[in-house]
C-alpha angles and dihedrals in degrees: 000000000000097000085051092060093040086055092049091054099046091045089049090051093048092048096044091049086048096054091045095050088044089051092050093050094047088054097053091045094060094043096238090147095057125097115266105213132032101217102352124086093188144338128200135192124204124188116180123175120198123216085256094063097256109146111204112193130189132179126183139186123199112198125215089245141343091274100040097084125028101180135010126197115199129200119197121192116181114191137178119227094255085066097256110149108228100173132014114170146141125220135188102230117232120226117241113206086186094057093026089227142103109250141196121188128177139148134209133194109229126210105188123060122227136075119326124189128210121211122189131192123192127200113192117204125198117183088344090305123118104239097169148005120207136182139195142156151200144188145212137167129227 
């Protein structure tokens, strides 16, 4: 009986160490431990449509530091589910010292009810060179 208990304990230790090393290898292989962005900490897209059909759009990007990004170019596309493009415009994002972020806001009066999707592309520049391109989206219904 004692031999069986020792054998079970050894097998348990072997199997548990195998699964731990396997998990670490899988995490390294997928790049989970790598940084997600080059100069950006986070970005957020917001689309809010009022009951009267006014679409309010906000796109924000927070840099990792005050010096990691010089300029952000933001393209906002607003589409209806039928494929109609309501807005496709590129902006130079304004820096907000208050919020420590680059911000773009816009609004559009909608004429058709239904689901709208806002797609946002951020192009981030440092010293005139493109360092990263990010995308995000949000949806709302009118």
